Tab-separated table of C-alpha atoms in Angstrom:
chain	number	residue	atom	x	y	z
A	1	MET	CA	-35.550	-120.531	-127.169
A	2	SER	CA	-38.638	-121.980	-125.613
A	3	ARG	CA	-36.690	-122.984	-122.520
A	4	ALA	CA	-35.198	-119.448	-122.058
A	5	ARG	CA	-38.624	-117.953	-122.501
A	6	ALA	CA	-40.054	-120.308	-119.832
A	7	ASP	CA	-37.304	-119.327	-117.427
A	8	GLU	CA	-37.947	-115.622	-118.010
A	9	GLU	CA	-41.669	-116.090	-117.305
A	10	GLU	CA	-40.880	-117.987	-114.160
A	11	TYR	CA	-38.658	-115.158	-112.934
A	12	TRP	CA	-41.211	-112.528	-113.483
A	13	HIS	CA	-43.977	-114.492	-111.832
A	14	SER	CA	-41.807	-115.550	-108.864
A	15	SER	CA	-40.807	-112.005	-107.993
A	16	LYS	CA	-42.610	-109.996	-105.334
A	17	PHE	CA	-43.165	-107.287	-107.983
A	18	ARG	CA	-45.493	-108.159	-110.823
A	19	ALA	CA	-44.961	-107.101	-114.367
A	20	PHE	CA	-47.328	-104.584	-115.999
A	21	THR	CA	-50.454	-106.127	-117.185
A	22	PHE	CA	-53.665	-104.816	-118.678
A	23	ASP	CA	-55.684	-107.272	-116.567
A	24	ASP	CA	-57.843	-105.240	-114.129
A	25	GLU	CA	-58.109	-107.983	-111.631
A	26	ASP	CA	-54.370	-108.490	-111.441
A	27	ASP	CA	-53.873	-104.725	-111.098
A	28	GLU	CA	-56.292	-104.362	-108.181
A	29	LEU	CA	-54.762	-107.293	-106.457
A	30	SER	CA	-51.306	-105.805	-106.780
A	31	GLN	CA	-52.440	-102.476	-105.454
A	32	LEU	CA	-54.076	-104.081	-102.452
A	33	LYS	CA	-50.822	-106.044	-101.667
A	34	GLU	CA	-48.690	-102.947	-101.995
A	35	SER	CA	-50.978	-100.959	-99.640
A	36	LYS	CA	-50.774	-103.692	-97.069
A	37	ARG	CA	-47.032	-103.801	-97.225
A	38	ALA	CA	-46.780	-99.995	-96.827
A	39	VAL	CA	-49.050	-100.115	-93.703
A	40	ASN	CA	-47.037	-102.877	-92.246
A	41	SER	CA	-43.760	-100.992	-92.898
A	42	LEU	CA	-45.176	-97.886	-91.183
A	43	ARG	CA	-46.160	-100.011	-88.112
A	44	ASP	CA	-42.534	-101.216	-87.991
A	45	ILE	CA	-41.317	-97.666	-87.679
A	46	VAL	CA	-43.879	-96.701	-85.025
A	47	ASP	CA	-44.848	-99.215	-82.330
A	48	ASP	CA	-47.391	-101.871	-83.308
A	49	ASP	CA	-49.766	-100.775	-80.654
A	50	ASP	CA	-49.706	-97.132	-81.715
A	51	ASP	CA	-52.430	-96.313	-84.228
A	52	ASP	CA	-52.835	-92.630	-83.098
A	53	LEU	CA	-52.022	-91.546	-86.597
A	54	GLU	CA	-55.528	-92.489	-87.540
A	55	ARG	CA	-57.328	-91.106	-84.407
A	56	VAL	CA	-59.130	-87.936	-83.527
A	57	SER	CA	-59.122	-86.454	-80.023
A	58	TRP	CA	-62.192	-85.547	-78.030
A	59	SER	CA	-61.800	-81.872	-79.026
A	60	GLY	CA	-62.001	-82.789	-82.646
A	61	GLU	CA	-58.427	-82.063	-83.494
A	62	PRO	CA	-56.471	-84.660	-85.334
A	63	VAL	CA	-54.098	-86.569	-83.052
A	64	GLY	CA	-50.501	-85.683	-83.886
A	65	SER	CA	-51.154	-82.085	-84.909
A	66	ILE	CA	-49.253	-79.135	-83.450
A	67	SER	CA	-51.990	-77.952	-81.182
A	68	TRP	CA	-52.755	-81.435	-79.942
A	69	SER	CA	-48.980	-81.924	-79.247
A	70	ILE	CA	-48.912	-78.826	-77.050
A	71	LYS	CA	-51.834	-79.942	-74.912
A	72	GLU	CA	-50.730	-83.507	-74.842
A	73	THR	CA	-47.189	-82.548	-73.749
A	74	ALA	CA	-48.406	-80.291	-70.931
A	75	SER	CA	-50.981	-82.804	-69.539
A	76	SER	CA	-48.643	-85.790	-69.743
A	77	SER	CA	-46.080	-84.079	-67.408
A	78	THR	CA	-48.106	-84.987	-64.288
A	79	SER	CA	-49.522	-88.293	-65.363
A	80	LEU	CA	-46.294	-89.673	-66.736
A	81	LEU	CA	-44.730	-90.583	-63.414
A	82	GLU	CA	-48.019	-91.921	-62.056
A	83	GLY	CA	-48.400	-94.110	-65.062
A	84	ARG	CA	-44.913	-95.450	-64.697
A	85	ASP	CA	-45.377	-96.365	-61.032
A	86	SER	CA	-48.731	-97.976	-61.528
A	87	SER	CA	-47.452	-100.041	-64.464
A	88	LEU	CA	-44.522	-101.244	-62.489
A	89	GLN	CA	-46.727	-102.311	-59.604
A	90	LYS	CA	-49.259	-104.202	-61.776
A	91	GLY	CA	-46.510	-105.792	-63.904
A	92	SER	CA	-48.445	-105.024	-67.118
A	93	SER	CA	-47.946	-102.863	-70.173
A	94	SER	CA	-51.535	-101.880	-70.814
A	95	TYR	CA	-52.407	-99.011	-73.145
A	96	ALA	CA	-53.839	-96.923	-70.338
A	97	ALA	CA	-50.823	-97.183	-68.114
A	98	PHE	CA	-48.479	-95.583	-70.619
A	99	PRO	CA	-48.754	-92.128	-72.207
A	100	LYS	CA	-49.523	-92.023	-75.890
A	101	GLN	CA	-46.424	-92.603	-77.939
A	102	VAL	CA	-47.222	-89.757	-80.244
A	103	SER	CA	-46.711	-87.428	-77.344
A	104	SER	CA	-42.994	-87.629	-78.116
A	105	TYR	CA	-43.630	-85.643	-81.259
A	106	SER	CA	-43.262	-82.346	-79.382
A	107	LEU	CA	-42.779	-78.853	-80.689
A	108	SER	CA	-39.021	-79.232	-80.294
A	109	SER	CA	-38.912	-81.952	-82.909
A	110	LEU	CA	-41.170	-80.004	-85.281
A	111	PHE	CA	-39.160	-76.783	-84.860
A	112	LYS	CA	-35.905	-78.533	-85.324
A	113	GLY	CA	-37.099	-80.086	-88.544
A	114	GLU	CA	-36.616	-83.614	-87.373
A	115	ASP	CA	-38.380	-86.414	-89.163
A	116	LEU	CA	-40.367	-89.078	-87.388
A	117	MET	CA	-38.338	-91.682	-89.220
A	118	CYS	CA	-35.172	-90.712	-87.207
A	119	TYR	CA	-36.673	-91.812	-83.925
A	120	SER	CA	-35.876	-95.328	-82.622
A	121	PRO	CA	-38.788	-97.785	-82.598
A	122	CYS	CA	-38.044	-98.532	-78.980
A	123	LEU	CA	-38.515	-95.041	-77.391
A	124	SER	CA	-38.407	-95.415	-73.608
A	125	LEU	CA	-40.446	-93.530	-71.003
A	126	SER	CA	-37.358	-91.806	-69.616
A	127	ALA	CA	-36.564	-90.377	-72.984
A	128	LEU	CA	-40.145	-89.048	-73.221
A	129	SER	CA	-40.004	-87.429	-69.726
A	130	ASP	CA	-36.617	-85.905	-70.301
A	131	THR	CA	-37.183	-84.312	-73.606
A	132	GLY	CA	-40.898	-83.608	-73.740
A	133	VAL	CA	-41.728	-82.631	-70.215
A	134	LYS	CA	-38.683	-81.209	-68.413
A	135	ASN	CA	-37.294	-78.997	-71.163
A	136	TYR	CA	-40.292	-77.699	-73.027
A	137	ALA	CA	-43.448	-78.101	-71.045
A	138	PRO	CA	-42.529	-75.490	-68.281
A	139	GLU	CA	-41.794	-72.871	-70.879
A	140	LEU	CA	-45.055	-73.483	-72.642
A	141	ARG	CA	-47.081	-73.299	-69.480
A	142	ARG	CA	-45.457	-70.086	-68.020
A	143	PRO	CA	-48.127	-67.474	-67.482
A	144	LYS	CA	-48.039	-64.574	-69.914
A	145	ALA	CA	-48.108	-62.052	-67.063
A	146	GLU	CA	-44.650	-63.131	-66.021
A	147	TYR	CA	-43.124	-61.460	-69.034
A	148	LYS	CA	-44.334	-58.079	-67.903
A	149	ASP	CA	-41.425	-57.984	-65.426
A	150	TYR	CA	-39.212	-57.309	-68.318
A	151	SER	CA	-41.481	-54.885	-70.124
A	152	SER	CA	-41.092	-51.162	-70.287
A	153	ASP	CA	-44.625	-50.313	-69.147
A	154	TRP	CA	-44.034	-49.925	-65.394
A	155	SER	CA	-44.085	-46.492	-63.902
A	156	PRO	CA	-41.445	-45.572	-61.238
A	157	LYS	CA	-43.971	-46.182	-58.448
A	158	ASP	CA	-44.988	-49.573	-59.809
A	159	THR	CA	-41.351	-50.528	-60.402
A	160	VAL	CA	-40.478	-49.755	-56.741
A	161	ARG	CA	-43.485	-51.821	-55.529
A	162	ARG	CA	-42.502	-54.794	-57.665
A	163	MET	CA	-38.896	-54.543	-56.446
A	164	GLN	CA	-40.190	-54.580	-52.828
A	165	ARG	CA	-42.005	-57.823	-53.620
A	166	GLY	CA	-38.783	-59.347	-54.954
A	167	LYS	CA	-39.729	-59.112	-58.627
A	168	VAL	CA	-37.131	-58.643	-61.323
A	169	CYS	CA	-37.537	-55.257	-62.973
A	170	SER	CA	-35.366	-53.587	-65.531
A	171	LEU	CA	-34.369	-50.007	-64.716
A	172	GLU	CA	-32.765	-49.366	-68.028
A	173	ARG	CA	-35.999	-47.779	-69.423
A	174	PHE	CA	-35.444	-44.786	-67.064
A	175	ARG	CA	-33.107	-42.820	-69.257
A	176	SER	CA	-33.797	-39.198	-68.525
A	177	LEU	CA	-32.499	-37.481	-65.413
A	178	GLN	CA	-36.030	-36.571	-64.284
A	179	ASP	CA	-37.224	-40.167	-64.540
A	180	LYS	CA	-34.165	-41.351	-62.542
A	181	LEU	CA	-34.775	-38.855	-59.784
A	182	VAL	CA	-38.462	-39.760	-59.570
A	183	LEU	CA	-37.493	-43.391	-59.243
A	184	LEU	CA	-35.059	-42.523	-56.465
A	185	ASP	CA	-37.665	-40.393	-54.687
A	186	GLU	CA	-40.177	-43.279	-54.940
A	187	ALA	CA	-37.589	-45.694	-53.542
A	188	VAL	CA	-36.949	-43.404	-50.560
A	189	ALA	CA	-40.683	-42.949	-49.910
A	190	GLY	CA	-40.955	-46.775	-49.855
A	191	HIS	CA	-38.574	-46.987	-46.833
A	192	ASP	CA	-36.851	-50.119	-48.198
A	193	GLY	CA	-33.130	-49.966	-47.811
A	194	ASN	CA	-32.515	-52.705	-50.358
A	195	VAL	CA	-34.546	-50.956	-52.985
A	196	ILE	CA	-32.878	-47.625	-52.299
A	197	THR	CA	-29.425	-49.190	-52.600
A	198	ALA	CA	-30.391	-50.908	-55.858
A	199	VAL	CA	-31.593	-47.668	-57.325
A	200	LEU	CA	-28.436	-45.857	-56.138
A	201	ILE	CA	-26.241	-48.442	-57.807
A	202	PHE	CA	-28.152	-47.867	-61.048
A	203	LEU	CA	-27.717	-44.106	-60.772
A	204	LYS	CA	-24.079	-44.425	-59.900
A	205	ARG	CA	-23.500	-46.404	-63.025
A	206	THR	CA	-25.563	-44.194	-65.413
A	207	LEU	CA	-24.954	-40.642	-64.106
A	208	ARG	CA	-21.930	-38.538	-63.954
A	209	ARG	CA	-20.608	-38.268	-60.368
A	210	GLU	CA	-20.982	-34.445	-60.193
A	211	ILE	CA	-24.636	-34.658	-61.182
A	212	LEU	CA	-25.211	-37.538	-58.781
A	213	PHE	CA	-23.506	-35.802	-55.862
A	214	ARG	CA	-25.429	-32.530	-56.502
A	215	GLU	CA	-28.848	-34.292	-56.470
A	216	LEU	CA	-27.932	-36.446	-53.409
A	217	GLU	CA	-26.951	-33.311	-51.419
A	218	VAL	CA	-30.707	-32.444	-51.101
A	219	ARG	CA	-31.626	-36.069	-50.488
A	220	GLN	CA	-29.954	-36.892	-47.154
A	221	VAL	CA	-31.547	-40.365	-46.706
A	222	ALA	CA	-30.327	-41.544	-50.090
A	223	LEU	CA	-26.954	-39.865	-49.432
A	224	CYS	CA	-26.483	-41.842	-46.169
A	225	HIS	CA	-27.383	-45.008	-47.933
A	226	LEU	CA	-24.711	-44.345	-50.661
A	227	ILE	CA	-22.060	-43.528	-48.036
A	228	HIS	CA	-22.722	-46.757	-46.249
A	229	PHE	CA	-22.643	-48.747	-49.470
A	230	LEU	CA	-19.363	-47.198	-50.532
A	231	LYS	CA	-17.872	-47.977	-47.143
A	232	GLU	CA	-18.968	-51.592	-47.351
A	233	THR	CA	-17.591	-52.043	-50.849
A	234	GLY	CA	-14.335	-50.225	-50.091
A	235	GLU	CA	-14.645	-47.585	-52.811
A	236	GLN	CA	-12.580	-45.131	-50.916
A	237	LYS	CA	-11.739	-42.714	-53.753
A	238	LEU	CA	-15.402	-42.200	-54.689
A	239	LEU	CA	-16.293	-41.828	-51.050
A	240	LEU	CA	-13.616	-39.148	-50.510
A	241	ASP	CA	-14.890	-37.293	-53.600
A	242	LEU	CA	-18.443	-37.501	-52.251
A	243	LEU	CA	-17.402	-36.131	-48.803
A	244	ARG	CA	-15.323	-33.443	-50.445
A	245	LEU	CA	-18.040	-32.069	-52.709
A	246	CYS	CA	-20.948	-32.324	-50.360
A	247	CYS	CA	-21.449	-30.522	-47.045
A	248	PHE	CA	-21.279	-32.895	-44.019
A	249	SER	CA	-21.064	-32.517	-40.253
A	250	LEU	CA	-17.696	-32.591	-38.554
A	251	SER	CA	-18.443	-35.949	-36.920
A	252	LEU	CA	-18.971	-37.642	-40.303
A	253	GLN	CA	-15.696	-36.111	-41.574
A	254	LEU	CA	-13.840	-37.311	-38.573
A	255	SER	CA	-15.443	-40.724	-38.902
A	256	GLN	CA	-14.224	-40.973	-42.490
A	257	TYR	CA	-10.696	-39.831	-41.406
A	258	ARG	CA	-10.618	-42.604	-38.799
A	259	GLU	CA	-10.978	-45.208	-41.554
A	260	HIS	CA	-7.247	-45.026	-42.142
A	261	LEU	CA	-6.843	-47.119	-38.984
A	262	ASN	CA	-8.436	-50.104	-40.760
A	263	ILE	CA	-6.074	-49.918	-43.789
A	264	GLN	CA	-3.130	-52.280	-43.187
A	265	ASP	CA	-1.218	-51.691	-46.431
A	266	VAL	CA	1.014	-48.668	-45.844
A	267	GLU	CA	0.937	-47.418	-49.484
A	268	LYS	CA	-2.950	-47.590	-49.538
A	269	ARG	CA	-3.023	-45.754	-46.198
A	270	ARG	CA	-0.809	-43.057	-47.542
A	271	GLU	CA	-3.032	-42.551	-50.629
A	272	PHE	CA	-6.090	-42.522	-48.353
A	273	LEU	CA	-4.611	-39.784	-46.159
A	274	LYS	CA	-3.703	-37.831	-49.279
A	275	GLY	CA	-7.345	-37.966	-50.285
A	276	CYS	CA	-8.445	-36.838	-46.800
A	277	ILE	CA	-6.487	-33.562	-47.144
A	278	GLY	CA	-9.169	-32.100	-49.405
A	279	LEU	CA	-12.034	-32.813	-46.936
A	280	PRO	CA	-13.760	-29.665	-45.675
A	281	PHE	CA	-12.086	-29.568	-42.292
A	282	SER	CA	-11.136	-26.492	-40.345
A	283	ALA	CA	-7.715	-24.954	-41.087
A	284	GLU	CA	-6.227	-26.487	-37.990
A	285	ASP	CA	-7.525	-29.939	-38.660
A	286	THR	CA	-6.475	-29.732	-42.347
A	287	SER	CA	-2.919	-28.887	-41.168
A	288	HIS	CA	-3.009	-31.867	-38.833
A	289	ILE	CA	-4.001	-34.256	-41.679
A	290	GLN	CA	-1.343	-32.757	-43.922
A	291	ASP	CA	1.332	-33.368	-41.256
A	292	HIS	CA	-0.010	-36.974	-40.809
A	293	TYR	CA	0.402	-37.593	-44.465
A	294	THR	CA	3.849	-36.038	-44.684
A	295	LEU	CA	4.978	-38.017	-41.574
A	296	LEU	CA	3.882	-41.306	-43.067
A	297	GLU	CA	5.570	-40.463	-46.328
A	298	ARG	CA	8.775	-39.615	-44.383
A	299	GLN	CA	8.492	-42.960	-42.414
A	300	ILE	CA	8.267	-44.961	-45.643
A	301	ILE	CA	11.520	-43.429	-46.835
A	302	ILE	CA	13.365	-43.864	-43.550
A	303	GLU	CA	12.136	-47.417	-43.095
A	304	ALA	CA	13.322	-48.541	-46.524
A	305	ASN	CA	16.677	-46.975	-46.078
A	306	ASP	CA	17.299	-48.351	-42.568
A	307	ARG	CA	16.136	-51.817	-43.449
A	308	HIS	CA	18.727	-51.880	-46.182
A	309	LEU	CA	21.506	-50.674	-43.922
A	310	GLU	CA	20.556	-53.179	-41.202
A	311	THR	CA	20.434	-56.119	-43.645
A	312	ALA	CA	23.737	-55.136	-45.283
A	313	GLY	CA	25.464	-54.533	-41.880
A	314	GLN	CA	26.933	-51.307	-43.070
A	315	SER	CA	26.143	-49.271	-39.962
A	316	GLU	CA	27.727	-49.826	-36.591
A	317	ILE	CA	24.814	-48.487	-34.597
A	318	PHE	CA	22.437	-50.991	-36.240
A	319	ARG	CA	24.867	-53.876	-35.531
A	320	LYS	CA	25.197	-52.770	-31.868
A	321	TYR	CA	21.570	-51.863	-31.297
A	322	PRO	CA	19.320	-53.860	-33.657
A	323	ARG	CA	15.883	-52.363	-34.270
A	324	LYS	CA	13.063	-53.962	-32.260
A	325	ALA	CA	10.143	-52.737	-34.441
A	326	SER	CA	9.320	-50.899	-37.596
A	327	ILE	CA	8.937	-47.152	-37.583
A	328	LEU	CA	5.985	-47.258	-39.924
A	329	ASN	CA	2.678	-45.747	-38.568
A	330	MET	CA	4.395	-44.608	-35.380
A	331	PRO	CA	3.567	-41.256	-33.765
A	332	LEU	CA	5.635	-38.151	-34.330
A	333	VAL	CA	7.369	-38.320	-30.908
A	334	THR	CA	8.312	-41.975	-31.468
A	335	THR	CA	9.736	-41.075	-34.904
A	336	LEU	CA	11.740	-38.226	-33.406
A	337	PHE	CA	13.136	-40.575	-30.687
A	338	TYR	CA	14.050	-43.081	-33.385
A	339	SER	CA	15.749	-40.375	-35.400
A	340	CYS	CA	17.710	-39.122	-32.365
A	341	PHE	CA	18.725	-42.693	-31.527
A	342	TYR	CA	19.966	-43.824	-34.969
A	343	HIS	CA	20.495	-40.596	-37.034
A	344	TYR	CA	21.509	-37.900	-34.403
A	345	THR	CA	24.516	-36.632	-36.312
A	346	GLU	CA	22.952	-36.435	-39.763
A	347	ALA	CA	22.789	-33.148	-41.657
A	348	GLU	CA	19.543	-31.197	-41.642
A	349	GLY	CA	18.992	-31.891	-45.331
A	350	MET	CA	18.413	-35.585	-44.683
A	351	PHE	CA	14.854	-36.800	-44.167
A	352	SER	CA	15.931	-38.836	-41.128
A	353	SER	CA	17.682	-35.972	-39.418
A	354	PRO	CA	16.241	-34.920	-36.026
A	355	THR	CA	16.666	-31.237	-36.871
A	356	ASN	CA	14.904	-31.761	-40.173
A	357	LEU	CA	11.923	-33.425	-38.345
A	358	LYS	CA	11.910	-30.556	-35.779
A	359	LYS	CA	11.754	-27.972	-38.484
A	360	THR	CA	9.289	-29.734	-40.807
A	361	PHE	CA	6.722	-30.481	-38.083
A	362	LYS	CA	7.418	-27.351	-35.979
A	363	ILE	CA	8.258	-29.406	-32.882
A	364	PRO	CA	8.547	-27.220	-29.741
A	365	ASP	CA	11.950	-26.850	-28.061
A	366	LYS	CA	10.789	-28.515	-24.875
A	367	GLN	CA	9.540	-31.586	-26.687
A	368	TYR	CA	12.577	-31.773	-28.823
A	369	VAL	CA	14.982	-31.535	-25.847
A	370	LEU	CA	13.097	-34.086	-23.793
A	371	THR	CA	13.085	-36.641	-26.695
A	372	ALA	CA	16.700	-36.092	-27.724
A	373	LEU	CA	17.850	-36.245	-24.062
A	374	ALA	CA	16.031	-39.627	-23.512
A	375	ALA	CA	17.515	-41.021	-26.754
A	376	ARG	CA	21.126	-39.919	-26.095
A	377	ALA	CA	21.106	-40.848	-22.430
A	378	LYS	CA	19.879	-44.369	-23.370
A	379	LEU	CA	22.956	-44.599	-25.588
A	380	ARG	CA	25.059	-43.170	-22.692
A	381	ALA	CA	26.378	-40.473	-25.029
A	382	TRP	CA	27.070	-37.932	-22.296
A	383	ASP	CA	28.976	-35.550	-24.571
A	384	ASP	CA	25.826	-35.194	-26.712
A	385	VAL	CA	23.781	-34.573	-23.567
A	386	ASP	CA	26.214	-31.847	-22.531
A	387	ALA	CA	26.165	-30.273	-25.943
A	388	LEU	CA	22.374	-30.322	-25.960
A	389	PHE	CA	22.344	-27.846	-23.042
A	390	THR	CA	25.394	-25.778	-23.840
A	391	THR	CA	24.648	-22.354	-25.433
A	392	LYS	CA	26.752	-19.356	-26.310
A	393	ASN	CA	25.818	-15.747	-25.868
A	394	TRP	CA	26.749	-12.880	-28.127
A	395	LEU	CA	30.014	-12.294	-26.277
A	396	GLY	CA	31.075	-15.897	-26.880
A	397	TYR	CA	30.592	-17.040	-23.300
A	398	THR	CA	29.111	-20.513	-22.836
A	399	LYS	CA	26.554	-21.575	-20.334
A	400	LYS	CA	24.081	-24.383	-19.758
A	401	LYS	CA	20.422	-23.733	-20.253
A	402	ALA	CA	17.512	-26.235	-20.162
A	403	PRO	CA	14.037	-25.220	-21.464
A	404	ILE	CA	12.619	-28.082	-19.509
A	405	GLY	CA	14.318	-27.305	-16.179
A	406	PHE	CA	17.399	-29.062	-14.923
A	407	HIS	CA	15.401	-30.954	-12.243
A	408	ARG	CA	13.779	-32.864	-15.095
A	409	VAL	CA	17.153	-33.433	-16.744
A	410	VAL	CA	18.360	-34.995	-13.551
A	411	GLU	CA	15.333	-37.367	-13.409
A	412	ILE	CA	15.783	-38.477	-16.996
A	413	LEU	CA	19.569	-39.067	-16.487
A	414	GLN	CA	18.921	-41.026	-13.348
A	415	ARG	CA	16.370	-43.277	-15.115
A	416	ASN	CA	19.040	-44.090	-17.702
A	417	ASN	CA	21.570	-44.996	-14.987
A	418	ALA	CA	23.839	-41.940	-15.499
A	419	PRO	CA	27.087	-41.950	-13.435
A	420	VAL	CA	27.097	-39.922	-10.201
A	421	GLN	CA	29.531	-37.446	-11.611
A	422	VAL	CA	27.126	-36.569	-14.403
A	423	LEU	CA	24.148	-36.422	-12.053
A	424	GLN	CA	25.973	-34.108	-9.613
A	425	GLU	CA	26.927	-31.744	-12.482
A	426	TYR	CA	23.234	-31.210	-13.376
A	427	VAL	CA	21.982	-31.251	-9.802
A	428	ARG	CA	24.241	-28.280	-9.111
A	429	LEU	CA	22.474	-26.386	-11.953
A	430	VAL	CA	19.091	-26.637	-10.250
A	431	GLU	CA	18.317	-23.110	-9.057
A	432	ASP	CA	16.003	-23.814	-6.225
A	433	VAL	CA	18.084	-24.803	-3.139
A	434	GLU	CA	15.422	-26.962	-1.531
A	435	THR	CA	14.812	-28.879	-4.786
A	436	GLN	CA	18.587	-29.202	-5.210
A	437	LEU	CA	18.934	-30.714	-1.699
A	438	ASN	CA	16.125	-33.053	-2.202
A	439	LEU	CA	17.478	-34.343	-5.510
A	440	ALA	CA	20.955	-34.627	-4.169
A	441	THR	CA	19.815	-36.544	-1.116
A	442	LYS	CA	17.517	-38.808	-3.166
A	443	TYR	CA	20.116	-39.691	-5.769
A	444	LYS	CA	23.033	-39.868	-3.186
A	445	CYS	CA	24.964	-36.987	-4.614
A	446	HIS	CA	26.989	-36.510	-1.402
A	447	ASP	CA	29.277	-33.774	-2.634
A	448	VAL	CA	26.377	-31.595	-3.574
A	449	VAL	CA	24.645	-32.066	-0.262
A	450	ILE	CA	27.841	-31.297	1.688
A	451	GLU	CA	28.592	-28.197	-0.363
A	452	THR	CA	25.017	-26.949	-0.056
A	453	TYR	CA	25.039	-27.268	3.769
A	454	ARG	CA	28.404	-25.603	3.890
A	455	ASP	CA	27.221	-22.654	1.889
A	456	LEU	CA	24.219	-22.402	4.181
A	457	LYS	CA	26.480	-22.694	7.203
A	458	ASP	CA	24.130	-25.269	8.660
A	459	ARG	CA	26.357	-27.170	11.125
A	460	ILE	CA	23.470	-29.175	12.579
A	461	GLN	CA	22.369	-30.566	9.150
A	462	LEU	CA	25.971	-31.220	8.192
A	463	THR	CA	26.594	-33.196	11.372
A	464	ALA	CA	23.442	-35.216	10.860
A	465	TYR	CA	24.382	-35.981	7.290
A	466	LYS	CA	27.725	-37.211	8.469
A	467	CYS	CA	25.913	-40.341	9.830
A	468	LYS	CA	24.516	-41.173	6.344
A	469	VAL	CA	27.886	-41.565	4.550
A	470	GLU	CA	30.237	-44.489	4.968
A	471	ARG	CA	32.902	-44.292	7.599
A	472	GLY	CA	36.364	-43.632	6.402
A	473	SER	CA	35.043	-42.463	2.985
A	474	ALA	CA	36.140	-39.311	1.234
A	475	GLU	CA	32.698	-37.745	1.989
A	476	GLU	CA	33.232	-38.209	5.751
A	477	GLU	CA	36.642	-36.670	5.593
A	478	LYS	CA	35.213	-33.778	3.702
A	479	ILE	CA	32.529	-33.229	6.319
A	480	ASN	CA	35.133	-33.377	9.169
A	481	SER	CA	37.353	-30.931	7.339
A	482	ILE	CA	34.425	-28.444	6.966
A	483	LEU	CA	33.337	-28.801	10.615
A	484	ASN	CA	36.954	-28.340	11.890
A	485	ASN	CA	37.327	-25.198	9.723
A	486	VAL	CA	34.121	-23.865	11.076
A	487	VAL	CA	35.255	-24.449	14.695
A	488	ARG	CA	38.661	-23.011	14.032
A	489	ASN	CA	37.194	-19.848	12.429
A	490	ALA	CA	34.789	-19.411	15.289
A	491	SER	CA	37.593	-19.624	17.786
């Protein structure tokens, strides 16, 4: 038992913790040792050289407090890099060269509820600069006046002035129509196009378009800015509504109508033209725009159908005469020529029928005959050409009649290399004798020239013309026969 008791006493006396004793001296000694160990353990957590926890700054504030951390963080932002460079050059780690370690206890760590014990004992300068200075110091040092840009205390005039200086101003505080109009008037009075456009974008977003258009109608400067803005952004529907509801000059309306030339997509161009119909043009111009829209709509239908026929090879005329270009966006005369070339025999009820186009767009007879003649002569369809000029009177008699004059018919036929027999037939229909002779001589219609001189009983001209025909030809024999008959009758 004595040995066990001796071992137990040795155990308690050899431990770093002492057993409870009523001895005052032993108790004071143990408290001193425990305090020393606690201090040493705290120094292990924080660097050994850092004793700022026991210091007081020059301002009298305890080092490490919240107010001290704010000032220390802001002031260390500029001295941190200088201290780093100088310490690297001198090769020393003096206390003055480095910022105080406690500056890492920034507001971010306090607000996040982080304990000092979670930081590593070896906290580097880069970590201090990244967390303490870059992220938090600029926000803490921002002037209080900067936040007035987002306040609701600015008047319309002050708001416009700040926008001219490039300041960010919220326009959402202007909620009533009167405030918004005052803001717009102030922007116009400031003569700054960017500010005017910014205010107009705000009004376009927050006002009904009828109210906006009504107010802009008496504010021409703002109206012109909005029109230019809508053109730049391509908001064609809103622009057309604006032009339709407001009164504008004819030049502005025509300028808007010409915008269809810049639209490449055919469906978008068709919709644009449909919107232009409602613009306040004159009755004649409105009719023209309506025809333009109807023509493009008709061209879209014809193009889709003919492309299918050409691809499928179901039509002989498309196989024999392949299309060289699309009919889309072509003029009315070109569309009529195309229709007379590929769809001449179609019924009037078809969109691609020439007679349908003539009736829909009220094409004059002269224009229709000229176009149809050129198309059918190019195809060398002489029967169609003959039927084009053949008419019947009320008695059933047929005769040829040309609203363009037969002299023009002869010229068109000759340009399309019509045979001499066809040319001579239409040269004979020219009423003016002198014109008839000139055309017959020019295009070498010998029979017409000989018959004309015979009817005129002009022996001299007939003899002279004998020298222009080939010897031994039928024309020379015909001239000799006429001359002999004239001599025989004279005798």
